[in-house]
Every structure is written in C-alpha cells, then in structure tokens.
CSV table of C-alpha atoms and ligand atoms in Angstrom, one decimal:
chain,number,residue,atom,x,y,z
A,119,MET,CA,28.2,111.4,93.8
A,120,PRO,CA,27.9,113.3,90.6
A,121,SER,CA,30.7,112.2,88.1
A,122,ILE,CA,32.5,115.6,88.2
A,123,SER,CA,32.8,115.4,92.0
A,124,LYS,CA,34.0,111.8,91.9
A,125,ARG,CA,36.6,112.8,89.4
A,126,LYS,CA,37.9,115.7,91.6
A,127,GLU,CA,38.1,113.3,94.6
A,128,ASP,CA,40.1,110.8,92.5
A,129,HIS,CA,42.4,113.6,91.4
A,130,LEU,CA,43.2,114.7,94.9
A,131,ARG,CA,43.8,111.1,96.1
A,132,ILE,CA,46.0,109.9,93.1
A,133,ALA,CA,47.9,113.2,92.7
A,134,ALA,CA,49.0,113.1,96.3
A,135,LYS,CA,51.0,109.9,95.6
A,136,PRO,CA,54.7,110.2,94.5
A,137,ASN,CA,54.2,107.8,91.6
A,138,ALA,CA,52.1,110.5,89.8
A,139,GLN,CA,55.1,112.7,89.3
A,140,TYR,CA,57.1,112.8,86.1
A,141,SER,CA,60.5,110.9,86.0
A,142,ASP,CA,61.8,113.3,83.5
A,143,PRO,CA,63.1,116.5,85.2
A,144,ALA,CA,61.9,120.1,85.0
A,145,GLY,CA,65.5,121.4,84.5
A,146,PHE,CA,66.4,123.1,87.8
A,147,ASP,CA,69.4,120.9,88.1
A,148,ASP,CA,70.7,122.3,84.9
A,149,VAL,CA,70.8,125.8,86.4
A,150,LEU,CA,73.8,126.8,88.5
A,151,LEU,CA,73.5,130.2,90.3
A,152,VAL,CA,77.0,131.6,90.5
A,153,HIS,CA,78.0,131.5,94.1
A,154,ASN,CA,79.1,135.0,95.4
A,155,ALA,CA,81.8,134.5,98.2
A,156,LEU,CA,81.8,138.3,98.8
A,157,PRO,CA,78.0,139.2,98.8
A,158,GLU,CA,78.5,142.5,100.7
A,159,VAL,CA,74.9,142.2,101.9
A,160,ASN,CA,73.4,141.5,105.4
A,161,LEU,CA,71.3,138.3,105.2
A,162,LYS,CA,68.8,139.7,107.7
A,163,SER,CA,68.1,142.8,105.6
A,164,ILE,CA,67.4,141.0,102.3
A,165,ASP,CA,64.0,142.0,101.0
A,166,THR,CA,62.2,138.9,99.5
A,167,SER,CA,58.9,140.8,98.9
A,168,ALA,CA,57.2,140.9,95.5
A,169,LYS,CA,54.2,142.7,94.1
A,170,PHE,CA,51.6,140.7,92.3
A,171,LEU,CA,48.0,141.9,91.2
A,172,GLY,CA,48.4,145.0,93.2
A,173,LYS,CA,49.2,143.2,96.5
A,174,THR,CA,52.5,142.6,98.2
A,175,LEU,CA,53.7,139.2,98.9
A,176,SER,CA,56.3,138.2,101.6
A,177,ALA,CA,58.1,136.2,98.7
A,178,PRO,CA,57.3,135.5,95.0
A,179,ILE,CA,55.4,132.3,95.8
A,180,LEU,CA,52.0,131.0,94.4
A,181,ILE,CA,50.2,128.0,95.6
A,182,THR,CA,48.6,127.0,92.2
A,183,GLY,CA,45.0,125.8,91.7
A,184,MET,CA,44.1,122.4,92.9
A,185,SER,CA,40.8,121.9,94.5
A,186,GLY,CA,37.0,122.5,95.0
A,187,GLY,CA,33.7,121.0,94.1
A,188,THR,CA,33.6,118.5,96.9
A,189,ASP,CA,33.6,118.7,100.7
A,190,LYS,CA,37.2,117.5,100.8
A,191,GLY,CA,38.2,119.9,98.1
A,192,GLY,CA,36.5,122.8,100.0
A,193,ALA,CA,38.3,121.8,103.2
A,194,LEU,CA,41.6,121.9,101.3
A,195,ASN,CA,40.9,125.3,99.9
A,196,GLN,CA,40.2,126.6,103.4
A,197,LYS,CA,43.4,125.1,104.7
A,198,LEU,CA,45.4,126.5,101.8
A,199,ALA,CA,43.7,130.0,102.3
A,200,LYS,CA,44.6,130.2,105.9
A,201,ALA,CA,48.2,129.1,105.1
A,202,ALA,CA,48.6,131.6,102.2
A,203,GLU,CA,47.3,134.5,104.4
A,204,LYS,CA,49.6,133.6,107.3
A,205,SER,CA,52.6,133.3,105.1
A,206,LYS,CA,51.5,136.1,102.6
A,207,VAL,CA,51.8,134.2,99.4
A,208,ALA,CA,49.3,134.2,96.5
A,209,LEU,CA,46.7,131.4,96.2
A,210,GLY,CA,45.0,129.8,93.2
A,211,LEU,CA,41.8,127.7,93.6
A,212,GLY,CA,41.0,124.6,91.5
A,213,SER,CA,38.7,124.5,88.6
A,214,GLN,CA,35.4,126.2,89.3
A,215,ARG,CA,33.5,124.1,86.7
A,216,PRO,CA,31.6,122.3,89.5
A,217,MET,CA,30.1,125.8,90.3
A,218,LEU,CA,28.8,126.0,86.8
A,219,LYS,CA,27.1,122.7,87.1
A,220,ASP,CA,25.8,123.1,90.7
A,221,ALA,CA,25.8,126.6,92.2
A,222,LYS,CA,25.8,125.0,95.8
A,223,THR,CA,29.5,124.1,95.4
A,224,LEU,CA,30.3,127.8,95.5
A,225,ALA,CA,30.8,127.3,99.2
A,226,HIS,CA,33.9,125.2,98.4
A,227,TYR,CA,35.6,128.2,96.9
A,228,LYS,CA,34.4,131.0,99.1
A,229,VAL,CA,37.6,131.5,101.1
A,230,ARG,CA,38.2,135.2,100.7
A,231,SER,CA,37.3,136.0,104.5
A,232,LEU,CA,40.2,133.6,105.4
A,233,CYS,CA,42.7,135.3,103.1
A,234,PRO,CA,41.7,138.9,102.9
A,235,SER,CA,45.1,140.5,102.0
A,236,ILE,CA,46.5,138.1,99.4
A,237,PRO,CA,45.9,137.7,95.7
A,238,LEU,CA,43.2,135.1,95.1
A,239,ILE,CA,42.9,133.5,91.6
A,240,GLY,CA,39.8,131.8,90.2
A,241,ASN,CA,40.1,128.9,87.7
A,242,ILE,CA,38.3,127.4,84.8
A,243,GLY,CA,39.3,125.2,81.9
A,244,ALA,CA,39.7,126.8,78.5
A,245,VAL,CA,38.0,124.0,76.8
A,246,ASN,CA,34.9,124.7,78.8
A,247,LEU,CA,34.7,128.3,77.9
A,248,PRO,CA,32.5,128.0,74.8
A,249,GLU,CA,29.7,126.4,76.9
A,250,TYR,CA,29.0,129.4,79.1
A,251,PRO,CA,28.1,133.1,78.5
A,252,LEU,CA,30.6,135.7,79.8
A,253,GLU,CA,28.2,136.6,82.7
A,254,LYS,CA,28.8,133.2,84.1
A,255,ILE,CA,32.5,133.5,83.9
A,256,GLU,CA,32.3,136.9,85.5
A,257,TRP,CA,30.3,135.3,88.3
A,258,LEU,CA,33.0,132.8,88.9
A,259,VAL,CA,35.3,135.7,89.7
A,260,SER,CA,32.9,138.0,91.5
A,261,SER,CA,31.3,135.4,93.8
A,262,ILE,CA,34.7,134.6,95.3
A,263,GLU,CA,36.2,138.1,95.1
A,264,ALA,CA,39.1,136.8,93.0
A,265,ASP,CA,41.8,139.2,91.8
A,266,ALA,CA,42.3,137.3,88.6
A,267,LEU,CA,41.1,134.3,86.7
A,268,ALA,CA,43.3,131.4,85.6
A,269,ILE,CA,42.3,129.7,82.5
A,270,HIS,CA,43.8,126.3,82.2
A,271,LEU,CA,45.0,124.5,79.1
A,272,ASN,CA,45.2,120.8,79.6
A,273,PRO,CA,45.1,119.0,76.2
A,274,LEU,CA,47.3,116.2,77.3
A,275,GLN,CA,45.1,115.5,80.4
A,276,GLU,CA,41.9,115.7,78.3
A,277,ALA,CA,43.4,113.4,75.6
A,278,VAL,CA,44.1,110.6,78.1
A,279,GLN,CA,41.2,111.2,80.5
A,280,PRO,CA,38.6,108.4,80.2
A,281,GLU,CA,35.9,111.1,79.9
A,282,GLY,CA,38.1,113.9,78.4
A,283,ASP,CA,36.9,116.8,76.2
A,284,THR,CA,39.2,116.9,73.3
A,285,ASN,CA,37.7,119.6,71.1
A,286,PHE,CA,40.2,122.5,71.5
A,287,GLN,CA,39.0,124.2,68.3
A,288,GLY,CA,38.2,127.8,68.9
A,289,VAL,CA,39.9,127.9,72.3
A,290,LEU,CA,42.0,130.9,71.6
A,291,ARG,CA,39.1,133.0,70.4
A,292,SER,CA,37.2,132.0,73.5
A,293,ILE,CA,40.2,133.2,75.7
A,294,SER,CA,40.5,136.4,73.8
A,295,LYS,CA,36.7,137.2,74.3
A,296,VAL,CA,37.1,136.6,78.0
A,297,CYS,CA,40.2,138.8,78.2
A,298,GLU,CA,38.3,141.6,76.4
A,299,LYS,CA,35.4,141.8,78.8
A,300,LEU,CA,36.3,140.3,82.2
A,301,SER,CA,36.7,142.7,85.1
A,302,VAL,CA,39.9,141.1,86.3
A,303,PRO,CA,43.2,140.1,84.5
A,304,VAL,CA,43.4,136.7,82.8
A,305,ILE,CA,46.3,134.3,83.6
A,306,VAL,CA,46.6,131.3,81.2
A,307,LYS,CA,48.3,128.2,82.8
A,308,GLU,CA,49.1,124.7,81.7
A,309,THR,CA,48.5,121.9,84.2
A,310,GLY,CA,52.0,120.5,84.0
A,311,ALA,CA,52.8,119.8,80.4
A,312,GLY,CA,54.2,123.2,79.6
A,313,ILE,CA,53.6,126.3,77.3
A,314,SER,CA,56.0,127.1,74.5
A,315,GLY,CA,57.0,130.6,73.4
A,316,PRO,CA,54.9,130.7,70.2
A,317,VAL,CA,51.9,129.7,72.2
A,318,ALA,CA,52.6,132.3,74.9
A,319,GLN,CA,53.0,135.0,72.1
A,320,GLN,CA,49.5,134.1,70.7
A,321,LEU,CA,48.0,134.3,74.3
A,322,PHE,CA,49.7,137.6,75.2
A,323,GLU,CA,48.5,139.0,71.8
A,324,SER,CA,45.0,137.9,72.7
A,325,GLY,CA,45.0,140.0,76.0
A,326,VAL,CA,46.3,137.5,78.5
A,327,LYS,CA,48.2,139.4,81.3
A,328,PHE,CA,50.3,136.4,82.8
A,329,ILE,CA,51.3,133.0,81.6
A,330,ASP,CA,51.9,130.3,84.1
A,331,CYS,CA,54.1,128.1,82.0
A,332,SER,CA,53.5,124.9,84.3
A,333,GLY,CA,55.9,122.6,82.6
A,334,ARG,CA,56.9,118.9,82.7
A,335,GLY,CA,58.9,117.8,85.7
A,336,GLY,CA,56.4,117.8,88.5
A,337,THR,CA,52.9,116.4,88.6
A,338,SER,CA,52.1,114.2,85.6
A,339,TRP,CA,48.5,114.5,84.7
A,340,SER,CA,48.7,111.7,82.2
A,341,LYS,CA,49.9,109.5,85.1
A,342,VAL,CA,47.1,110.6,87.2
A,343,GLU,CA,44.5,109.8,84.5
A,344,TYR,CA,46.1,106.4,83.6
A,345,ALA,CA,45.6,105.5,87.4
A,346,ARG,CA,42.0,106.3,86.8
A,347,GLY,CA,41.9,104.0,83.8
A,348,GLY,CA,42.9,106.5,81.2
A,349,ARG,CA,42.9,105.8,77.5
A,350,LEU,CA,45.9,105.3,75.2
A,351,PRO,CA,49.1,104.7,77.2
A,352,GLY,CA,52.5,106.1,76.1
A,353,PHE,CA,52.1,109.6,77.2
A,354,GLU,CA,53.4,109.3,80.9
A,355,GLU,CA,56.4,111.6,80.2
A,356,TRP,CA,55.0,113.8,77.5
A,357,GLY,CA,55.4,117.6,78.0
A,358,TYR,CA,57.7,120.6,77.5
A,359,PRO,CA,60.1,121.0,80.5
A,360,THR,CA,59.5,123.8,82.9
A,361,LEU,CA,62.8,125.7,82.5
A,362,PRO,CA,62.7,125.9,78.7
A,363,ALA,CA,59.0,126.8,78.9
A,364,LEU,CA,59.9,129.6,81.4
A,365,VAL,CA,62.5,131.1,79.2
A,366,GLU,CA,60.3,131.0,76.2
A,367,CYS,CA,57.3,132.4,77.7
A,368,SER,CA,59.0,135.1,79.6
A,369,SER,CA,60.6,136.4,76.5
A,370,PHE,CA,57.1,137.4,75.4
A,371,GLY,CA,55.5,138.6,78.8
A,372,PRO,CA,55.2,138.2,82.5
A,373,THR,CA,55.5,134.6,83.4
A,374,ILE,CA,54.8,132.5,86.4
A,375,CYS,CA,57.1,129.4,86.7
A,376,SER,CA,55.5,126.2,88.0
A,377,GLY,CA,55.8,122.5,87.2
A,378,GLY,CA,58.2,120.7,89.5
A,379,VAL,CA,59.2,123.6,91.6
A,380,ARG,CA,60.1,121.7,94.9
A,381,SER,CA,62.1,124.1,97.1
A,382,GLY,CA,62.8,127.8,97.6
A,383,VAL,CA,66.1,127.2,95.8
A,384,ASP,CA,64.2,126.1,92.7
A,385,ALA,CA,62.0,129.2,93.1
A,386,ALA,CA,65.1,131.4,93.3
A,387,LYS,CA,66.5,129.9,90.2
A,388,ALA,CA,63.1,130.4,88.5
A,389,ILE,CA,63.2,134.2,89.5
A,390,ALA,CA,66.8,134.5,88.2
A,391,MET,CA,65.6,132.9,84.9
A,392,GLY,CA,62.9,135.5,84.4
A,393,ALA,CA,59.8,134.4,86.5
A,394,GLN,CA,57.6,136.9,88.1
A,395,LEU,CA,56.7,134.3,90.7
A,396,ALA,CA,57.3,130.6,91.4
A,397,GLY,CA,54.3,128.4,91.7
A,398,ALA,CA,53.7,124.8,93.0
A,399,ALA,CA,50.8,122.5,93.8
A,400,TRP,CA,52.0,119.1,94.8
A,401,PRO,CA,54.3,120.3,97.7
A,402,PHE,CA,51.3,122.0,99.3
A,403,LEU,CA,48.8,119.2,98.7
A,404,GLY,CA,50.3,116.8,101.2
A,405,ALA,CA,51.7,119.3,103.7
A,406,ALA,CA,50.4,119.1,107.3
A,407,ASP,CA,50.9,122.8,107.6
A,408,PRO,CA,51.3,124.5,104.1
A,409,SER,CA,52.4,127.7,105.7
A,410,LEU,CA,55.5,126.0,107.0
A,411,VAL,CA,56.4,125.0,103.5
A,412,ALA,CA,55.8,128.6,102.2
A,413,ALA,CA,57.9,129.9,105.2
A,414,GLN,CA,60.8,127.5,104.5
A,415,TRP,CA,60.8,128.4,100.8
A,416,ARG,CA,60.8,132.1,101.6
A,417,GLU,CA,63.9,131.5,103.8
A,418,GLN,CA,65.5,129.5,101.0
A,419,ILE,CA,64.8,132.3,98.6
A,420,ARG,CA,66.4,134.8,100.9
A,421,THR,CA,69.5,132.7,101.5
A,422,SER,CA,69.9,132.0,97.7
A,423,MET,CA,69.7,135.7,97.3
A,424,PHE,CA,72.2,136.3,99.9
A,425,LEU,CA,74.6,133.8,98.2
A,426,CYS,CA,74.1,135.6,94.9
A,427,GLY,CA,74.6,139.0,96.5
A,428,ALA,CA,71.1,140.2,95.6
A,429,LYS,CA,69.4,142.6,98.1
A,430,ASN,CA,65.9,142.4,96.6
A,431,ILE,CA,64.0,140.5,94.0
A,432,GLU,CA,64.7,143.0,91.2
A,433,GLN,CA,68.5,142.4,91.7
A,434,MET,CA,67.9,138.6,91.9
A,435,ARG,CA,66.4,138.8,88.4
A,436,ASN,CA,70.0,139.7,87.3
A,437,ALA,CA,71.9,137.1,89.2
A,438,PRO,CA,74.5,135.4,87.0
A,439,LEU,CA,73.8,131.8,86.3
A,440,ILE,CA,75.1,129.0,84.0
A,441,VAL,CA,72.6,126.9,82.1
A,442,GLY,CA,73.8,123.4,81.2
A,443,GLY,CA,72.5,120.0,80.4
A,444,ARG,CA,69.4,119.2,78.6
A,445,THR,CA,67.9,122.6,79.3
A,446,SER,CA,70.7,124.4,77.5
A,447,GLU,CA,70.5,121.9,74.6
A,448,ILE,CA,66.7,122.5,74.2
A,449,LEU,CA,67.0,126.3,74.5
A,450,ASN,CA,70.0,126.4,72.0
A,451,ALA,CA,68.0,124.3,69.7
A,452,ARG,CA,65.1,126.8,70.0
A,453,GLY,CA,67.4,129.7,69.1
A,454,PHE,CA,68.2,131.1,72.5
A,455,ASP,CA,71.6,132.4,73.6
A,456,MET,CA,72.4,131.1,77.1
A,457,ARG,CA,75.4,133.4,77.4
A,458,VAL,CA,73.4,136.4,78.5
A,459,TYR,CA,72.8,134.8,81.9
A,460,SER,CA,76.4,134.1,82.7
A,461,SER,CA,77.7,137.5,81.8
A,462,ARG,CA,75.4,139.6,83.9
A,463,SER,CA,75.7,141.0,87.4
A,464,VAL,CA,73.4,141.9,90.3
A,465,SER,CA,75.2,145.2,90.7
A,466,PRO,CA,73.3,148.0,89.2
A,467,SER,CA,76.5,149.7,88.1
A,468,ALA,CA,77.7,146.7,86.1
A,469,ALA,CA,77.7,147.5,82.5
A,470,SER,CA,76.9,144.0,81.3
A,471,THR,CA,73.4,143.9,82.9
A,472,PRO,CA,71.1,142.9,79.9
A,473,SER,CA,67.7,144.7,79.5
A,474,PRO,CA,64.6,142.4,79.9
A,475,SER,CA,64.3,142.3,76.1
A,476,GLU,CA,67.8,140.9,75.8
A,477,ARG,CA,67.4,138.4,78.5
A,478,GLY,CA,67.4,134.9,77.0
A,479,HIS,CA,65.6,136.3,73.9
A,480,TYR,CA,65.3,134.4,70.6
A,481,LEU,CA,68.4,135.0,68.6
B,200,FMN,C1,45.5,117.6,93.1
B,200,FMN,C2,45.7,118.6,92.0
B,200,FMN,C3,44.6,119.2,91.4
B,200,FMN,C4,44.8,120.1,90.4
B,200,FMN,N1,43.7,120.7,89.9
B,200,FMN,C5,43.8,121.8,89.0
B,200,FMN,C6,42.8,122.6,88.6
B,200,FMN,O1,41.6,122.3,88.9
B,200,FMN,N2,43.0,123.6,87.7
B,200,FMN,C7,44.3,123.9,87.2
B,200,FMN,O2,44.5,124.8,86.5
B,200,FMN,N3,45.4,123.1,87.6
B,200,FMN,C8,45.2,122.1,88.6
B,200,FMN,N4,46.2,121.4,88.9
B,200,FMN,C9,47.6,121.6,88.3
B,200,FMN,C10,48.5,122.5,89.2
B,200,FMN,O3,47.9,123.8,89.4
B,200,FMN,C11,49.9,122.6,88.5
B,200,FMN,O4,49.8,123.3,87.3
B,200,FMN,C12,50.5,121.3,88.3
B,200,FMN,O5,50.2,120.3,89.2
B,200,FMN,C13,52.1,121.4,88.2
B,200,FMN,O6,52.6,121.8,89.4
B,200,FMN,P1,53.3,120.8,90.5
B,200,FMN,O7,54.3,120.1,89.7
B,200,FMN,O8,53.9,121.7,91.5
B,200,FMN,O9,52.2,119.9,91.1
B,200,FMN,C14,46.1,120.4,90.0
B,200,FMN,C15,47.2,119.9,90.6
B,200,FMN,C16,47.0,118.9,91.6
B,200,FMN,C17,48.3,118.3,92.2
C-alpha cells in the first residue's frame, strides 16, 4: 500500500478511538443559554433550516472532511454522503491529495450522485498547494462536482507527524491565488487546533469566503500522530479552544464552528455565539447510522431554540447567553466584551439587539 494510503487508514483507525480526543475542553460548558420560561412559540413550528452555499439545509450542520484515498475511506465517504442527503446537512470530504498522486483514487470521492441536493465540499492541505498548478486544484473540485473547496491548515499535525511537511512559508499567498481563480468559494479550516482572529482577518482579506475555526476540544491530531510514532512529545493539548476561536473568527467574517461539537445543544450554542454552521467529524466517524446523529442534533437544536424563544436560526443568533469560565477569561484577555451576549434578546422589537458588527467584537 502506498505510504499516503497507509497513513489515511492509520488516521481513520486511530482517530476513531476516544483516547485521541483532547482532555482540555472546547468551551461549550462555559456558555449558558438563558432559559426562557415563557417562549411564546410552538416547538413544532420552529424553523431550523439554514442556507449554505446556495442550498437549503434542514439544520445548520456540517459533517466535516475526514476520508478518501483508500477503499475504506471511499466506503466511509459513500456512507456519509447517503446520510447527509437523507438528513439534509452539508458534507465535507477528506483531503483529496491522494487524487493528485493517483487519479484512480477519484472513485473514493465521487459521491455526488448519492447526495445531489446538499452542499458538498472538496478538501486539500494548504501546505500542498505550491506543488500543483491551479488547473489541478480546479480539477479536484470539478471532478467531484463540489460546491466549495476547503483548504486545511494543520501546522500542529505536520509538526508532530513522523513524515510531516513543515514548510508553511508562502502558504497565505498560495491560498490567495486559489481564491482569485477557483470557480467555487474557498473555505479555510483548521483540523482541530483552532484559528485566531488575526489569522482569520488575513484569510478573509485574501479572498477566503468562510473560515471553519476547528478549535481545540475535540479530536487531537497531535495525539493521533503520536499514536503513529510521531516526533517530539509535549503537544498533546496544544491548540486554541473552539469557543474563543469562533468568537474571534466570526468578528471578521462568516465562520463555521467545529472542534469538539458533540451534540445539537453544542451546535445551538455555536449558532448563538455567531457561527453560520456547526461542524463535526468524530461523532459521525463511528456512528452506525450518521443520519440518526444528524437527526438527533437537529431536534436538539430545535428544542434549544424553543427554550430560548427563537422561531428561526436568525432569531437564535440573538439568543441571550452568559459566557463564563476559561472562555470568558481568554476572550476578555483578547479584548472582547462578553456583556453584549447577555443583554440581547431574540425579540426583533427589543432595542438592545446588537448589530453583527457589535457582536462580541474587539473592544
Ligand atoms: C478520521 C479523521 C480524518 C480527518 N481528515 C481530515 C482531512 O483529510 N482534511 C481536513 O481538513 N480535516 C480532516 N479531519 C479534521 C476534521 O475535519 C475536524 O476539523 C477535526 O477532527 C475536529 O472536529 P471533531 O472534534 O468533531 O473531530 C479529520 C478528522 C478525523 C476524525
């Protein structure tokens, strides 16, 4: 088996285990959605739908990129594609680098016929971009009929991976060139170590349309690589936690929240804290039927909205909440004022509703 395929199989096997998760939290426990004992809405008529990449989702949920490049990875992509179509959530595929090494692996990513109506997202590592002409990157998208390309930033993983590629010089320029020419929008994502506000700002200024902040608190890629014999221990818990990363990134542009999202209640908190969508990988990796996970999360989002008195996702974005603990400490230290979240209201008539630019913005 070529080394890249062996690596992908190792990743799927090791990442599925619970000991490849961070011990340090993402921050969802620090967020308290203010309970509304008088919601004045009918739970059954709450609208959880959300628009993404011109398509309508049943709920703002994304299964983030995980697999491809091997027969097992291809089978997982097919399973996830069927589940995403059934539950009407968005789907990201894993890194398509294997396709650039061996065009035959395209079969592992060709799942569009199984999920014709949902947003499908291609994937490539930022550090690999300089190796390939733009036509090849365009082919990654066109050959699988993707609606967007996710470019992943994974310096932590590469730094500890036995065979990692650690030359990140010029990566921003490569991303900017792709954004300029590619026929579909570019999403830049981390793989679980988080994206800070200043990095998000540079990426948005370079033409990136969405950031997936993919913060610390879920799957730990350093732990995965250590289990493969990775170099230089000590980085097991390294990363910027998901909630602070979400608040920072979303103050600069549209942000997907992933990294340790483990329920629809977490997803609801992410939406209320400024996310366009909530994304997750690990909970869908080991699920016997990933569509059941997505369906349960959708119902948990709906019930969270009911208990906040929000009739639709737009109203949920204004749900009052309190941010405490480590998340509040980090964000205060970074110059954010957490009081804007507690003083707002889902009611459109409430005068205290802050504009998006006021929401959790740098002071
Ligand atoms: C088995 C597995 C494989 C992954 N492969 C990729 C990948 O190829 N490209 C990528 O951008 N992210 C990849 N990721 C990272 C996820 O998309 C996500 O950013 C990260 O796991 C954090 O989310 P989680 O805590 O819900 O797992 C992978 C995650 C898992 C669990």
